[in-house]
Every structure is written in structure tokens, then in C-alpha cells.
């Protein structure tokens, strides 16, 4: 009965999984045989129902098709492309074509994010994955864009601060290089100009320096260029050759600066007291820039962390000054801090909003597809929706990336009956509209019957029967299918209770029965069932079954195959 | 139903802000020089001119408490922020990747919990410390080392529970990289738990600084620290209890306030799902 074999597979399938095996290590060196040699295929536009008891490996099969986790063995082909052999990067590019809808709509949506971000996420991810591939070019574009953005948004005050900061920066560089500071661990008077202009403006400058670093300019060059650029509102494009040279020079210069400060000061504490502090700030500034270039990756929390780290460093910095100057520095810093933070956050928001704006038309379109009013939904969070609505959101997210195949993992099991019908109709409509191919995993046979073109029955990691739903429901071929059908509750209080339900528990997948896996609970089990594993074979047109003694058609021809026997018995 | 933070929460926040501001602006505030000895005021109790009284050699306890806050706050903030970044990262990586990475990280972190904090601290001070100026860095370093494991464990536990949710699987199905899943999907959910926990760690570090100072191992004199003040006042407990009591009270209230704010934030950030 529940057995292997590929007799039911067709040659021209869109998605084809062969001999999928998924095993998990369990405690005590044992192995859970979750899926043991399942073969499925789907033609374009078809819906395959996958049914079975809880724990029979339906969901695991669905996930193995997505390569999450990758199956232990077996092959999965999508449009002729073999997925199991692809590396992680390549599989990421394929995944948008294979989407999934989950059983629990609430837990499949991140409670901390808004609908507009959740639905747009596939677009952001695609953008990120593409931009990684063409990293250099895209990065330059985006940084250039950001820089323009920053300059456009810099107010008059900011520009004056930037100018002063660059002067302070030059002074600071001079004091660093000219003065022998080993004898004096805390900050000396030459540092005061930089300090009075304010540590944050130093950070601002280093922030700009970090942009230059990414663009391929050196810090020193920047200290000269920045004021001009701020004044003229133009920051020229830099070619990649200059960029590369700049990166080399900058790296060398930073290494030299690091080495110089390190060697001239006794230890890391003193090093921190002087140039090291600024270098740390530079690192933070680079981080900040990165987070602004890729706002959807760093998030507001990332920016906030960086800013707070800067403030902590500032405490160290200010603590090193004389009492008299301290007040001036503190006041100046407080003012500049505020300016800087506001500006950084505004740039961050502007960038994030730009991304959102770019994604919004698509998000709206998809939300309308699934019957959710975008105007109400966009700024709400998932837990503000009912289960049915949340499932619609989940479907919308799966649709954004224009998938070919959607694996629905019990999409209606946790919804109430009236909503179930709505979701099923929605899936049906979308399927026709977008030419989707569906794998519909469920344990509710009535649901599966209505949506499927073909139904596969699973038991303990193996397939029992693959048939057209109408024929299967009218006359089940496999004893397990028959029992499943008998277990459908009848909405008639007078109806006899099916006493002949499946007895006993599902055997442990760690130690599956020999031969046919269903034999321990099968009313028709014979000796042969324990010794020999049944093969999938066609017993009637379009009806495939893996059973030695099916309920319709001929019993399986006797087969004397010692190898199979030995395998089955082990 | 909107959750409210309540009056006491804001009281605690205001107290902490005032304390932090006082510490930062100590130099320019109209308070006494913490090193100055006022003749004839030795062991004098609180008065109008010396709010918290004077210590054994006649220095102003109030101004020393304010200056002591600088050390306490810098050590606890920097220590916690660093420990949070390192421990949080380790915990998230451990909880998200699971299997071998998790086993090794958890084993290492658990092993680090076995080291008695005081012994570790003594060893570091003895081996690394030659100069008093550097003591504060060694303090911070040790505190970071000590707080990484507890923070990583909390974050790991939270990560484990979130990483099992379907939305993480969904993100991976969409082709998201691990970094993106960690920072965009898991971090926002885990962050509340470790931000509020970090305040409790911060309070813990203030207390640890106190006990370390009691052994004379904190930032050395003349820099005032709370622990050192409590320690010095010990000899005069019978005649002038305020010398130890005042810094002790301030430390107590600070720790209480931090714990309270941490607790309240934790409750406040609890996912709303529970409402459904």
C-alpha cells in the first residue's frame, strides 16, 4: 500500500519532484523518516491536492520542494531547472517563483511591521539580491543619489556647520600629525578648535568622509572638497578607476593613521583618548552611512544604535577637556547634536519613503486583487486584521513576486467555515487570472475535492494513491483513502457514527513498519504487505495506487524480488 | 486598550535624566569642588550649605555623589551598550542558526558563566593594570565580558521562539538572506526584550562597581565613586552614618529606578497579539 514508484508521473510537468526523501536526526542517533521517496508532478495551471493525517509529511514535502530545508535526497525540477543542485545564491533567485501560503495567517506576518512593508518586502528583497550581484554599479548609483539627497536637504546652517567642521577637521589632522602627544594622555589645547566646533560636527565630517571613502575619495581630499561641494551643491561623478585608486589610498591612509596613533601612545586606553576615538567615530559614521544607503536593511533601530554609540563616545571626549571649556563644548555639542540627528533622521526617512513610494502602486494593486482596501490597510499592522483578512494579506505577499507555483500549506484550516469558502474562491479566481499552479496541502478532504484537479494521498511519508478527485471520492482504490473518506464528519445528526474508523495511532516515523507502511492499521493487511513494499501502478485510467490488494482493479502481480524484500524488512 | 506607563515610570525616568545631566554638567554646576576639604566640618551631618553632610576629612558628600555618578553612569552605560551589541549579536546568531553554531556558542557562553566574576576581575586588574588612569577601561572591559553571557542567553531564547514563526519562513521563501531575516524580521521582535533587560543589567553593573570599590579596586582616588565613598565611610558608621548612607541611598534609588523602568518597558513592549 503506501509505497514508492513513479508510474503516476507525466513527462511534460511544470514542477516535478522525484523520490523526495527528507530525514531529520533525532535524539539517540535515530532518524525521523519524515518523507521517504515521494514523487509528485504538476502541469501548468493544475491544482494538486495533498492529503493525509497530521504528521504524515505533507508540509515537509511542500517545504522540501521549496528547498527549505533541502531534501536529503531526490530531485525537484521547476520548468526543467534542477533545484536541488543550485547553490544558495541561485536558489534565492528561484524562490520568488515558488511561493507558499501558511496555515496560521497571523504568525506568518511579522507583528512589528506595517502592511505596506510586509507586502512590499518581496520587492525589497529582489532589489537587494539584484543589487548585490551588480554591487559596485548599483552602490555608486545609490550613494550618489543619497549624497545629492543629503546636499539638497542640507539647510544653510548645516552648510556653515559643514564648512566650519572641515576647517576643524584640518586643524585636527594638523594637531594629530604635528604634536608629539605621547607625554600627554588627555586632550591638549590644539584639540580645542575641533572640540568647540563640536564633536558631532567632526562626526558629521567623518560621515561625509565615509561617503567619499565609498565613492573612492581620500579623507584629506574630501576635507578640501567638501566645502566647495556644499557651496556649489554639486558633487561630481567619480569614475570607477578613480574610485578604486581612492579605496586603495584611503585604506592605506587609514592603516597608517591607525598604526601611527597606536605606536605613539602607550596602550589602547591612551590611544582611545586621542586619535582612536575619532577612528571609532569614523567606523560608526561609515555604519551610519551604510544604514542610510540601505535604509530597508538597517532600520530605524540601527540608526538609533549608531547615534547612541556616538553619544557615549562623546561623553569620553568631553570628559577629557578642562572644566572651563567644557561648558562651551557641551552647549555647542548639544546644539549641533540636535541639528545632526534631525538631519540624519530626515535623510533616512526620505530614503525610506522613496523606496516605499516606488513600491506602493504595486502593493495597492495586489491588495485590491485579494479584496483588501489599500487605503485602510496600508498603515495597519497584521494583528489588527481578522484571520481571513490576514490570510488575504499572506496571499497578497505571495503574489507580489509573480510566482509560478504556490504551495498552500493548509491555508484554510485555521479559519472558520464561511471564511474558508471566501479564501478558496479567491485562490480559484487568482489561479485563473494569473495562471497559477497550486499545491494544496490539507487534511480536509471536502476542501481538497472542490479545488483539486488531482489528489495525492499520503501516509507516513509515502504516497498511497494519486487520482482524479471525483473518481477517488466515488470509489476509493486504497484502503487508507477509504478510511479517510469514512472519517469525514457528516452534518447529519441522525447519521451513524462511523465505528470502523482508522484504529490505532500513526506509527512512529522513526521506526516505520516494513513493507507497506499502512499495514499495521490496514483491515486488509496480509503477509505479503509486511514483506514487500507495494509499487505505484495504474489500476484504471488516471488512477494510480500503491497497494497489493486495492479495492478496485487487479491485485498487484506477485513479484519475487529478494533485494526488495530484504530492504523492506530491514 | 492602550497600555499606560504610569506616573511612577515617568518619575523614575525624570530622576535618571536629572542624575545623568547633573553628572555630565558637574563641572559647571554651582556645586562644591569634590576634592576641597572644608576646615572644621569633618563628619558633620547634612546642613543647608552641605546638603548631604561632610565626610571624614571634611569634603562635601553631595558634590562627591554627583561626581561619583559620572563613573557609575559611564561604566554602566558603556558596559551595557557594548555587551548589548556583542551579546545580542551572539544570541541572535546562536538562536537563528541553531545546530552546531548554537551548540558551540552556548557551550562557550555557559562556560564563561562559570568564571567567578570577582576572581576574573581581580586577575584582570592584577595582570593588566599598572596605571590608575586605565582602571576605568578595565572595569568596562570586565563588565562587558561578564554581561555578554546573560544577555546572549536572553536574546537567544527570544530569537528561538521568533525564528520558528512562519513569517521567518516566509521571508526565506521570498529569497531573503540570513542577514536580512535576522535584522528585519527577528530583531524588531527581539529588541524590546533585550532593551528592557539591558536596563536591568545596567543597574546590576552599578551595584558591581560598588562591590568592586569596596575591595579598593574601582577607579582609584581622588576620583570619587559611590562604592569607594561607601567603603571609606565604613569606619565612621557609628558616629557619622550619612557618609556611607547618602551615596548608598542614591545608588539604591538609581538601581531601583533602572529596574523599574526596565520592567515597565518590558510590559509595555509585549506584543499586542495577546490582546487578540
CSV table of N, CA and C in Angstrom, one decimal, chain A residues 172-295:
chain,number,residue,atom,x,y,z
A,172,UNK,N,42.5,69.6,13.2
A,172,UNK,CA,42.6,68.3,14.0
A,172,UNK,C,43.7,67.4,13.4
A,173,UNK,N,43.6,67.3,12.1
A,173,UNK,CA,44.6,66.5,11.4
A,173,UNK,C,46.0,67.0,11.6
A,174,UNK,N,46.1,68.4,11.5
A,174,UNK,CA,47.4,69.0,11.8
A,174,UNK,C,47.9,68.7,13.2
A,175,UNK,N,47.0,68.9,14.1
A,175,UNK,CA,47.4,68.7,15.5
A,175,UNK,C,47.8,67.3,15.8
A,176,UNK,N,47.1,66.4,15.1
A,176,UNK,CA,47.5,65.0,15.2
A,176,UNK,C,48.9,64.7,14.7
A,177,UNK,N,49.2,65.3,13.5
A,177,UNK,CA,50.5,65.0,12.9
A,177,UNK,C,51.6,65.8,13.5
A,178,UNK,N,51.3,67.0,13.9
A,178,UNK,CA,52.4,67.9,14.3
A,178,UNK,C,52.9,67.6,15.7
A,179,UNK,N,51.9,67.5,16.6
A,179,UNK,CA,52.2,67.5,18.0
A,179,UNK,C,52.6,66.1,18.5
A,180,UNK,N,53.7,66.0,19.3
A,180,UNK,CA,54.0,64.8,19.9
A,180,UNK,C,53.2,64.6,21.2
A,181,UNK,N,52.3,63.7,21.2
A,181,UNK,CA,51.4,63.7,22.3
A,181,UNK,C,51.6,62.6,23.3
A,182,UNK,N,52.6,61.8,23.1
A,182,UNK,CA,52.8,60.7,24.0
A,182,UNK,C,52.9,61.0,25.5
A,183,UNK,N,53.4,62.2,25.7
A,183,UNK,CA,53.6,62.6,27.1
A,183,UNK,C,52.2,63.0,27.8
A,184,UNK,N,51.3,63.4,26.9
A,184,UNK,CA,50.1,63.9,27.4
A,184,UNK,C,48.9,63.1,27.1
A,185,UNK,N,48.4,62.3,28.0
A,185,UNK,CA,47.3,61.3,27.6
A,185,UNK,C,46.0,62.0,27.3
A,186,UNK,N,45.6,63.0,28.0
A,186,UNK,CA,44.3,63.6,27.7
A,186,UNK,C,44.4,64.7,26.6
A,187,UNK,N,43.4,65.3,26.2
A,187,UNK,CA,43.4,66.1,25.1
A,187,UNK,C,44.1,67.4,25.4
A,188,UNK,N,44.8,67.9,24.4
A,188,UNK,CA,45.6,69.1,24.6
A,188,UNK,C,44.8,70.3,24.0
A,189,UNK,N,45.4,71.5,24.1
A,189,UNK,CA,44.7,72.7,23.6
A,189,UNK,C,44.5,72.7,22.1
A,190,UNK,N,45.4,72.0,21.4
A,190,UNK,CA,45.3,72.0,19.9
A,190,UNK,C,44.0,71.3,19.5
A,191,UNK,N,43.5,70.5,20.4
A,191,UNK,CA,42.3,69.8,20.0
A,191,UNK,C,41.0,70.7,20.2
A,192,UNK,N,41.2,71.8,20.9
A,192,UNK,CA,40.1,72.5,21.3
A,192,UNK,C,39.3,73.1,20.2
A,193,UNK,N,39.9,73.6,19.1
A,193,UNK,CA,39.1,74.0,18.0
A,193,UNK,C,38.1,73.0,17.5
A,194,UNK,N,38.7,71.8,17.3
A,194,UNK,CA,37.8,70.7,16.9
A,194,UNK,C,36.7,70.4,17.9
A,195,UNK,N,37.1,70.5,19.1
A,195,UNK,CA,36.1,70.2,20.2
A,195,UNK,C,35.1,71.3,20.3
A,196,UNK,N,35.5,72.5,20.1
A,196,UNK,CA,34.5,73.6,20.2
A,196,UNK,C,33.5,73.6,19.1
A,197,UNK,N,34.0,73.3,17.9
A,197,UNK,CA,33.1,73.2,16.8
A,197,UNK,C,32.1,72.1,17.1
A,198,UNK,N,32.6,71.2,17.9
A,198,UNK,CA,31.7,70.1,18.4
A,198,UNK,C,32.1,68.8,17.8
A,199,UNK,N,32.2,67.9,18.7
A,199,UNK,CA,32.5,66.5,18.3
A,199,UNK,C,31.5,66.0,17.3
A,200,UNK,N,30.2,66.4,17.4
A,200,UNK,CA,29.3,65.9,16.4
A,200,UNK,C,29.6,66.4,15.0
A,201,UNK,N,30.1,67.6,14.9
A,201,UNK,CA,30.4,68.1,13.5
A,201,UNK,C,31.6,67.4,13.0
A,202,UNK,N,32.5,67.0,13.9
A,202,UNK,CA,33.6,66.1,13.5
A,202,UNK,C,33.0,64.8,12.9
A,203,UNK,N,32.0,64.3,13.7
A,203,UNK,CA,31.4,63.1,13.2
A,203,UNK,C,30.7,63.3,11.9
A,204,UNK,N,30.1,64.4,11.8
A,204,UNK,CA,29.4,64.8,10.5
A,204,UNK,C,30.4,64.7,9.4
A,205,UNK,N,31.6,65.3,9.6
A,205,UNK,CA,32.6,65.4,8.6
A,205,UNK,C,33.1,64.0,8.3
A,206,UNK,N,33.3,63.2,9.3
A,206,UNK,CA,33.8,61.9,9.1
A,206,UNK,C,32.7,61.1,8.3
A,207,UNK,N,31.5,61.4,8.6
A,207,UNK,CA,30.4,60.8,7.9
A,207,UNK,C,30.5,61.1,6.4
A,208,UNK,N,30.7,62.3,6.1
A,208,UNK,CA,30.9,62.7,4.7
A,208,UNK,C,32.1,62.0,4.2
A,209,UNK,N,33.1,62.0,5.0
A,209,UNK,CA,34.4,61.3,4.6
A,209,UNK,C,34.1,59.8,4.3
A,210,UNK,N,33.2,59.2,5.0
A,210,UNK,CA,32.9,57.8,4.8
A,210,UNK,C,32.2,57.7,3.4
A,211,UNK,N,31.4,58.6,3.1
A,211,UNK,CA,30.8,58.6,1.8
A,211,UNK,C,31.8,58.7,0.7
A,212,UNK,N,32.8,59.6,0.9
A,212,UNK,CA,33.9,59.8,0.0
A,212,UNK,C,34.7,58.5,-0.1
A,213,UNK,N,34.8,57.8,1.0
A,213,UNK,CA,35.6,56.6,1.1
A,213,UNK,C,34.9,55.6,0.2
A,214,UNK,N,33.6,55.5,0.3
A,214,UNK,CA,32.8,54.6,-0.5
A,214,UNK,C,32.9,55.0,-2.0
A,215,UNK,N,32.9,56.3,-2.2
A,215,UNK,CA,33.0,56.8,-3.6
A,215,UNK,C,34.4,56.6,-4.1
A,216,UNK,N,35.3,56.5,-3.2
A,216,UNK,CA,36.7,56.4,-3.6
A,216,UNK,C,37.5,57.6,-3.5
A,217,UNK,N,37.2,58.6,-2.7
A,217,UNK,CA,38.0,59.7,-2.4
A,217,UNK,C,38.7,59.6,-1.1
A,218,UNK,N,39.8,60.2,-0.9
A,218,UNK,CA,40.5,60.1,0.4
A,218,UNK,C,39.9,61.2,1.3
A,219,UNK,N,40.2,61.0,2.6
A,219,UNK,CA,39.7,61.9,3.6
A,219,UNK,C,40.2,63.3,3.4
A,220,UNK,N,41.5,63.4,3.1
A,220,UNK,CA,42.1,64.7,3.0
A,220,UNK,C,41.6,65.4,1.8
A,221,UNK,N,41.4,64.7,0.7
A,221,UNK,CA,40.9,65.3,-0.5
A,221,UNK,C,39.5,65.9,-0.1
A,222,UNK,N,38.8,65.1,0.6
A,222,UNK,CA,37.4,65.5,1.0
A,222,UNK,C,37.4,66.8,1.8
A,223,UNK,N,38.3,66.8,2.8
A,223,UNK,CA,38.4,68.0,3.6
A,223,UNK,C,38.5,69.2,2.8
A,224,UNK,N,39.2,69.1,1.7
A,224,UNK,CA,39.4,70.3,0.8
A,224,UNK,C,38.1,70.4,0.0
A,225,UNK,N,37.6,69.3,-0.5
A,225,UNK,CA,36.5,69.4,-1.5
A,225,UNK,C,35.1,69.7,-0.9
A,226,UNK,N,34.9,69.2,0.4
A,226,UNK,CA,33.5,69.3,0.9
A,226,UNK,C,33.0,70.7,0.9
A,227,UNK,N,33.7,71.6,1.4
A,227,UNK,CA,33.2,73.0,1.5
A,227,UNK,C,32.7,73.5,0.1
A,228,UNK,N,33.5,73.2,-0.9
A,228,UNK,CA,33.2,73.6,-2.2
A,228,UNK,C,31.9,72.9,-2.7
A,229,UNK,N,31.8,71.6,-2.4
A,229,UNK,CA,30.7,70.9,-2.9
A,229,UNK,C,29.4,71.4,-2.1
A,230,UNK,N,29.6,71.7,-0.9
A,230,UNK,CA,28.5,72.2,-0.1
A,230,UNK,C,28.0,73.5,-0.7
A,231,UNK,N,28.9,74.3,-1.1
A,231,UNK,CA,28.6,75.6,-1.6
A,231,UNK,C,27.9,75.5,-2.9
A,232,UNK,N,28.5,74.7,-3.8
A,232,UNK,CA,28.0,74.7,-5.2
A,232,UNK,C,26.9,73.7,-5.4
A,233,UNK,N,26.6,73.0,-4.3
A,233,UNK,CA,25.5,72.0,-4.4
A,233,UNK,C,25.8,70.9,-5.4
A,234,UNK,N,27.1,70.8,-5.8
A,234,UNK,CA,27.4,69.7,-6.8
A,234,UNK,C,28.5,68.9,-6.3
A,235,UNK,N,28.3,67.6,-6.5
A,235,UNK,CA,29.4,66.7,-6.2
A,235,UNK,C,29.6,65.8,-7.4
A,236,UNK,N,30.7,66.0,-8.0
A,236,UNK,CA,30.9,65.4,-9.3
A,236,UNK,C,30.8,63.8,-9.3
A,237,UNK,N,30.6,63.3,-10.4
A,237,UNK,CA,30.6,61.8,-10.5
A,237,UNK,C,32.0,61.4,-10.6
A,238,UNK,N,32.2,60.2,-10.0
A,238,UNK,CA,33.6,59.7,-9.9
A,238,UNK,C,33.6,58.4,-10.7
A,239,UNK,N,34.6,58.3,-11.5
A,239,UNK,CA,34.6,57.0,-12.3
A,239,UNK,C,35.2,55.9,-11.5
A,240,UNK,N,35.0,54.7,-11.9
A,240,UNK,CA,35.4,53.5,-11.1
A,240,UNK,C,36.9,53.4,-10.9
A,241,UNK,N,37.6,53.9,-12.0
A,241,UNK,CA,39.1,53.8,-11.8
A,241,UNK,C,39.6,54.7,-10.7
A,242,UNK,N,39.1,55.9,-10.7
A,242,UNK,CA,39.5,56.8,-9.6
A,242,UNK,C,39.0,56.2,-8.3
A,243,UNK,N,37.8,55.7,-8.4
A,243,UNK,CA,37.2,55.1,-7.2
A,243,UNK,C,38.1,54.0,-6.6
A,244,UNK,N,38.6,53.1,-7.4
A,244,UNK,CA,39.4,52.0,-7.0
A,244,UNK,C,40.7,52.6,-6.4
A,245,UNK,N,41.3,53.5,-7.1
A,245,UNK,CA,42.6,54.1,-6.6
A,245,UNK,C,42.3,54.7,-5.3
A,246,UNK,N,41.2,55.4,-5.2
A,246,UNK,CA,40.8,56.1,-3.9
A,246,UNK,C,40.7,55.1,-2.8
A,247,UNK,N,40.1,54.0,-3.1
A,247,UNK,CA,39.9,53.0,-2.0
A,247,UNK,C,41.2,52.5,-1.5
A,248,UNK,N,42.2,52.2,-2.4
A,248,UNK,CA,43.5,51.8,-2.1
A,248,UNK,C,44.2,52.8,-1.2
A,249,UNK,N,44.1,54.1,-1.7
A,249,UNK,CA,44.8,55.2,-1.0
A,249,UNK,C,44.2,55.3,0.4
A,250,UNK,N,42.9,55.3,0.5
A,250,UNK,CA,42.2,55.5,1.7
A,250,UNK,C,42.5,54.4,2.7
A,251,UNK,N,42.5,53.2,2.2
A,251,UNK,CA,42.8,52.1,3.1
A,251,UNK,C,44.2,52.2,3.7
A,252,UNK,N,45.1,52.6,2.8
A,252,UNK,CA,46.5,52.8,3.2
A,252,UNK,C,46.6,53.9,4.2
A,253,UNK,N,45.9,55.0,3.9
A,253,UNK,CA,46.0,56.1,4.8
A,253,UNK,C,45.4,55.8,6.2
A,254,UNK,N,44.3,55.1,6.2
A,254,UNK,CA,43.7,54.7,7.5
A,254,UNK,C,44.6,53.8,8.3
A,255,UNK,N,45.2,52.8,7.5
A,255,UNK,CA,46.1,51.9,8.2
A,255,UNK,C,47.2,52.7,8.8
A,256,UNK,N,47.7,53.6,8.0
A,256,UNK,CA,48.9,54.4,8.5
A,256,UNK,C,48.5,55.2,9.8
A,257,UNK,N,47.4,55.9,9.7
A,257,UNK,CA,46.9,56.7,10.8
A,257,UNK,C,46.7,55.8,12.0
A,258,UNK,N,46.1,54.7,11.8
A,258,UNK,CA,45.9,53.7,12.9
A,258,UNK,C,47.2,53.3,13.6
A,259,UNK,N,48.2,53.0,12.7
A,259,UNK,CA,49.5,52.5,13.2
A,259,UNK,C,50.2,53.6,13.9
A,260,UNK,N,50.1,54.8,13.3
A,260,UNK,CA,50.8,55.9,13.9
A,260,UNK,C,50.3,56.2,15.3
A,261,UNK,N,49.0,56.3,15.4
A,261,UNK,CA,48.4,56.7,16.7
A,261,UNK,C,48.7,55.5,17.7
A,262,UNK,N,48.6,54.3,17.2
A,262,UNK,CA,48.8,53.2,18.1
A,262,UNK,C,50.3,53.2,18.6
A,263,UNK,N,51.2,53.4,17.7
A,263,UNK,CA,52.6,53.3,18.1
A,263,UNK,C,53.1,54.4,19.0
A,264,UNK,N,52.4,55.6,18.8
A,264,UNK,CA,52.9,56.7,19.6
A,264,UNK,C,52.3,56.8,21.0
A,265,UNK,N,51.3,56.0,21.2
A,265,UNK,CA,50.7,56.0,22.5
A,265,UNK,C,50.8,54.7,23.2
A,266,UNK,N,51.0,54.7,24.5
A,266,UNK,CA,51.4,53.5,25.2
A,266,UNK,C,50.4,52.3,25.1
A,267,UNK,N,49.1,52.6,25.2
A,267,UNK,CA,48.2,51.4,25.1
A,267,UNK,C,46.9,51.8,24.5
A,268,UNK,N,46.0,50.9,24.6
A,268,UNK,CA,44.7,51.2,23.8
A,268,UNK,C,43.9,52.3,24.6
A,269,UNK,N,44.1,52.4,25.9
A,269,UNK,CA,43.3,53.4,26.6
A,269,UNK,C,43.7,54.8,26.1
A,270,UNK,N,45.0,55.0,26.1
A,270,UNK,CA,45.5,56.3,25.7
A,270,UNK,C,45.2,56.5,24.2
A,271,UNK,N,45.3,55.4,23.4
A,271,UNK,CA,45.0,55.5,22.0
A,271,UNK,C,43.6,56.0,21.8
A,272,UNK,N,42.7,55.4,22.7
A,272,UNK,CA,41.3,55.8,22.6
A,272,UNK,C,41.2,57.3,22.9
A,273,UNK,N,42.0,57.8,23.9
A,273,UNK,CA,41.9,59.1,24.3
A,273,UNK,C,42.2,60.1,23.2
A,274,UNK,N,43.0,59.6,22.3
A,274,UNK,CA,43.4,60.6,21.2
A,274,UNK,C,42.8,60.2,19.9
A,275,UNK,N,43.6,59.8,19.0
A,275,UNK,CA,43.1,59.6,17.6
A,275,UNK,C,42.1,58.4,17.5
A,276,UNK,N,42.3,57.5,18.4
A,276,UNK,CA,41.4,56.3,18.3
A,276,UNK,C,40.0,56.6,18.4
A,277,UNK,N,39.7,57.5,19.2
A,277,UNK,CA,38.3,57.9,19.4
A,277,UNK,C,37.7,58.4,18.1
A,278,UNK,N,38.5,59.2,17.4
A,278,UNK,CA,38.0,59.7,16.1
A,278,UNK,C,37.8,58.6,15.1
A,279,UNK,N,38.8,57.6,15.2
A,279,UNK,CA,38.7,56.5,14.3
A,279,UNK,C,37.4,55.7,14.5
A,280,UNK,N,37.2,55.5,15.8
A,280,UNK,CA,36.0,54.7,16.2
A,280,UNK,C,34.7,55.5,15.6
A,281,UNK,N,34.8,56.8,15.8
A,281,UNK,CA,33.7,57.6,15.3
A,281,UNK,C,33.5,57.4,13.8
A,282,UNK,N,34.7,57.3,13.1
A,282,UNK,CA,34.7,57.2,11.7
A,282,UNK,C,34.0,55.8,11.3
A,283,UNK,N,34.3,54.8,12.1
A,283,UNK,CA,33.7,53.5,11.8
A,283,UNK,C,32.2,53.6,12.0
A,284,UNK,N,31.8,54.3,13.1
A,284,UNK,CA,30.4,54.4,13.3
A,284,UNK,C,29.8,55.2,12.2
A,285,UNK,N,30.5,56.2,11.7
A,285,UNK,CA,30.0,57.1,10.6
A,285,UNK,C,29.7,56.2,9.4
A,286,UNK,N,30.7,55.4,9.1
A,286,UNK,CA,30.6,54.5,7.9
A,286,UNK,C,29.3,53.7,8.1
A,287,UNK,N,29.2,53.2,9.2
A,287,UNK,CA,28.0,52.3,9.5
A,287,UNK,C,26.7,53.1,9.3
A,288,UNK,N,26.7,54.3,9.8
A,288,UNK,CA,25.6,55.2,9.7
A,288,UNK,C,25.2,55.4,8.2
A,289,UNK,N,26.3,55.7,7.4
A,289,UNK,CA,26.1,55.9,6.0
A,289,UNK,C,25.5,54.7,5.3
A,290,UNK,N,26.1,53.5,5.7
A,290,UNK,CA,25.6,52.3,5.1
A,290,UNK,C,24.1,52.1,5.4
A,291,UNK,N,23.7,52.4,6.7
A,291,UNK,CA,22.4,52.2,7.0
A,291,UNK,C,21.4,53.2,6.3
A,292,UNK,N,22.0,54.4,5.9
A,292,UNK,CA,21.2,55.3,5.2
A,292,UNK,C,21.1,55.0,3.7
A,293,UNK,N,22.2,54.4,3.2
A,293,UNK,CA,22.1,54.0,1.8
A,293,UNK,C,21.1,52.9,1.6
A,294,UNK,N,21.1,52.0,2.6
A,294,UNK,CA,20.2,50.8,2.5
A,294,UNK,C,19.2,50.9,3.7
A,295,UNK,N,18.3,51.8,3.7
A,295,UNK,CA,17.5,52.0,4.9
A,295,UNK,C,16.7,50.8,5.2
